[in-house]
C-alpha atoms as one frame of an Amber mdcrd trajectory, in Angstrom:
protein
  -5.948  -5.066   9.987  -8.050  -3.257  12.951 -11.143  -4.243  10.916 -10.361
  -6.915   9.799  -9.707  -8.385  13.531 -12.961  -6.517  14.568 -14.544  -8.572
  11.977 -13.589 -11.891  12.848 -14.018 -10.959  16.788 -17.595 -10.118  15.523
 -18.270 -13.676  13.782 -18.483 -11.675  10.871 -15.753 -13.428   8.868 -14.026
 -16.922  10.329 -10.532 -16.415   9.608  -8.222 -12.747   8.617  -4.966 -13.125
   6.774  -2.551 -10.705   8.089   0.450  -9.170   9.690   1.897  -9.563  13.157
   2.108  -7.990  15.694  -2.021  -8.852  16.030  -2.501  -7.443  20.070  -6.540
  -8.801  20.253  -5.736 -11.757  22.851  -9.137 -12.635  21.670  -7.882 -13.937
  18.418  -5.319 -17.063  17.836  -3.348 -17.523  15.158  -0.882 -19.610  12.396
   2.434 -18.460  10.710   2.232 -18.611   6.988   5.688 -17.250   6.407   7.951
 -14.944   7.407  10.211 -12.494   5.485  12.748  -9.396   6.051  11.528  -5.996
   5.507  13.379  -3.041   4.202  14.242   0.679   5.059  13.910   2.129   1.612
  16.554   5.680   1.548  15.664   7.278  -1.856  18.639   8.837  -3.886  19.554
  12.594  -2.798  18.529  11.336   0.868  21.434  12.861   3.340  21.615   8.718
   4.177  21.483   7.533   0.876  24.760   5.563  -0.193  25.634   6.010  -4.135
  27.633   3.114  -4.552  25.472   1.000  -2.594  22.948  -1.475  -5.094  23.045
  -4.719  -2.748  20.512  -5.153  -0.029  22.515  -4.976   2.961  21.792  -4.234
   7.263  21.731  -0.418   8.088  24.994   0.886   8.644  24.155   3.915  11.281
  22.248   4.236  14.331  18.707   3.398  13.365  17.707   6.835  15.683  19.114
   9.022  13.268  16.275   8.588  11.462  14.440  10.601  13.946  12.352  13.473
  12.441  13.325  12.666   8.961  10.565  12.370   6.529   8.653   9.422   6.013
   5.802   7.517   4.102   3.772   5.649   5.947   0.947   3.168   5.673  -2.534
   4.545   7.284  -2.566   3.497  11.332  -4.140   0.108  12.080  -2.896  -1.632
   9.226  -0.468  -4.531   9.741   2.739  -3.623   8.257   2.358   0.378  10.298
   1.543  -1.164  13.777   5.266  -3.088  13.323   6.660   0.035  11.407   5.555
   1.220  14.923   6.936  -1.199  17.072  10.672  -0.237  15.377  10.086   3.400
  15.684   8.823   3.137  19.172  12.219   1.193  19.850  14.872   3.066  18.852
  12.722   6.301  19.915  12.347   7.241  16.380   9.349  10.311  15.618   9.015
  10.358  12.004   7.752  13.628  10.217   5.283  11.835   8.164   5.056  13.131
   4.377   2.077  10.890   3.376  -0.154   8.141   4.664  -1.391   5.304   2.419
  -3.512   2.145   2.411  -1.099   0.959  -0.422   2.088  -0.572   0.282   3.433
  -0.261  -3.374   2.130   3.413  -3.578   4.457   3.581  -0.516   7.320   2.277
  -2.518   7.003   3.530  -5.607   6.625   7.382  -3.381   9.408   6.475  -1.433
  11.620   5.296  -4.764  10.586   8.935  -6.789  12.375  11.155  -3.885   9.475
  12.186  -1.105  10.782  10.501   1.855  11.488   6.997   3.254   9.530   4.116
   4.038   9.442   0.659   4.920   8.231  -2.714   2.659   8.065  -5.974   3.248
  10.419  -8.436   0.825   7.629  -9.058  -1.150   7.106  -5.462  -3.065  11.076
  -6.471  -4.504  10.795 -10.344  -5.384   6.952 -10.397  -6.590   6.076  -6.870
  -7.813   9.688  -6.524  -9.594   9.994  -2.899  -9.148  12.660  -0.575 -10.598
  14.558   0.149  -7.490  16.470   3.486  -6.917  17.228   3.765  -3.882  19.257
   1.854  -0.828  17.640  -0.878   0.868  18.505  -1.798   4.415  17.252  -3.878
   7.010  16.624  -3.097  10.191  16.906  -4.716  14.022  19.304  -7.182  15.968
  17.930  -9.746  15.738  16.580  -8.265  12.093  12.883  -7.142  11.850  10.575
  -9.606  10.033   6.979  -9.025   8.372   5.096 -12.620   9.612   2.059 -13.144
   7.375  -0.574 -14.912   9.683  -3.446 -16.159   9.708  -5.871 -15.086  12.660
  -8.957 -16.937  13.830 -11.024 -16.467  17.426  -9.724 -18.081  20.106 -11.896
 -21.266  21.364 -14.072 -21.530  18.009 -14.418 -24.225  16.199 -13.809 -23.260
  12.169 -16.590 -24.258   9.965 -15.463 -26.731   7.420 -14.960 -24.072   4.858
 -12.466 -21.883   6.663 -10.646 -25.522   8.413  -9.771 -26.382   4.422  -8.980
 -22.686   3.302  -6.242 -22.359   6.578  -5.311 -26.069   5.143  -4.676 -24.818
   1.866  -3.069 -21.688   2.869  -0.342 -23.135   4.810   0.633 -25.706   2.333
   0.676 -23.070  -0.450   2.840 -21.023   2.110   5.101 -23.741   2.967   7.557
 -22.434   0.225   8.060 -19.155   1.865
């Protein structure tokens, strides 16, 4: 996401899809959709519930998760800088197991056993993964993942990028 920003800041590229929070106040940009994401407790986790299989809100203190183990994706991308944000607010430090680019490498980790993590809805509804452990959300009001996309502030878009942010919203408008 940091390069992807630095990119567009740069005239590089004209527009960046990506996640909130983006901090550059040299960059504007459009909501494509919003959607929860998920504290994923593997099984044999001290926090993980047996008999729990629905997606439901976490039912302890979110700081309890303080020091426990966690996979994480590599700093500057968009889903870490608001994995962040929550850990920052409820004073969590994670003991981080593994950083990874991949979100579903992050998952699938997570799912086998070597710590937690946290995934947008999307890994669940479009990569229908075999899921094994609890899934909680997080936050009051609950944490979202907003999908955005980012342009410079007071540029014109070139034709091109004007119909692919046209596009992109309607095709988003489902979400």
């Amino acid at each position: 996401a940091n390069e992807m920003e630095a990119l567009t800041l740069q005239n590089k590229i004209d527009i960046c899809i990506s996640m909130l929070p983006i901090k550059n106040t040299g960059l504007v940009y459009e909501k494509l959709y919003e959607e929860n994401i998920y504290l994923v407790i593997p099984k044999g986790h001290i926090f993980y519930e047996e008999n729990n299989k629905e997606i439901k809100h976490i039912p302890f203190p979110p700081s309890k998760l303080n020091h426990q183990k966690f996979i994480l994706l590599k700093p500057g991308l968009g889903l870490r800088r608001l994995t962040d944000n929550i850990f920052d607010h409820y004073a969590i430090s994670p003991t981080i197991t593994l950083e990874t680019n991949n979100i579903e490498n992050a998952f699938r980790l997570a799912n086998k056993g070597i710590g937690m993590t946290i995934i947008p809805e999307c890994i669940i509804t479009r990569d229908q993964l075999k899921i094994e452990s609890n899934l909680y959300t997080l936050g009051n009001p609950v944490y979202k993942n907003s999908v955005v996309i980012s342009y410079k502030k007071d540029v014109v878009l070139s034709p091109a990028a004007s119909a692919f942010l046209k596009f992109a919203k309607k095709r988003y408008l489902q979400f």
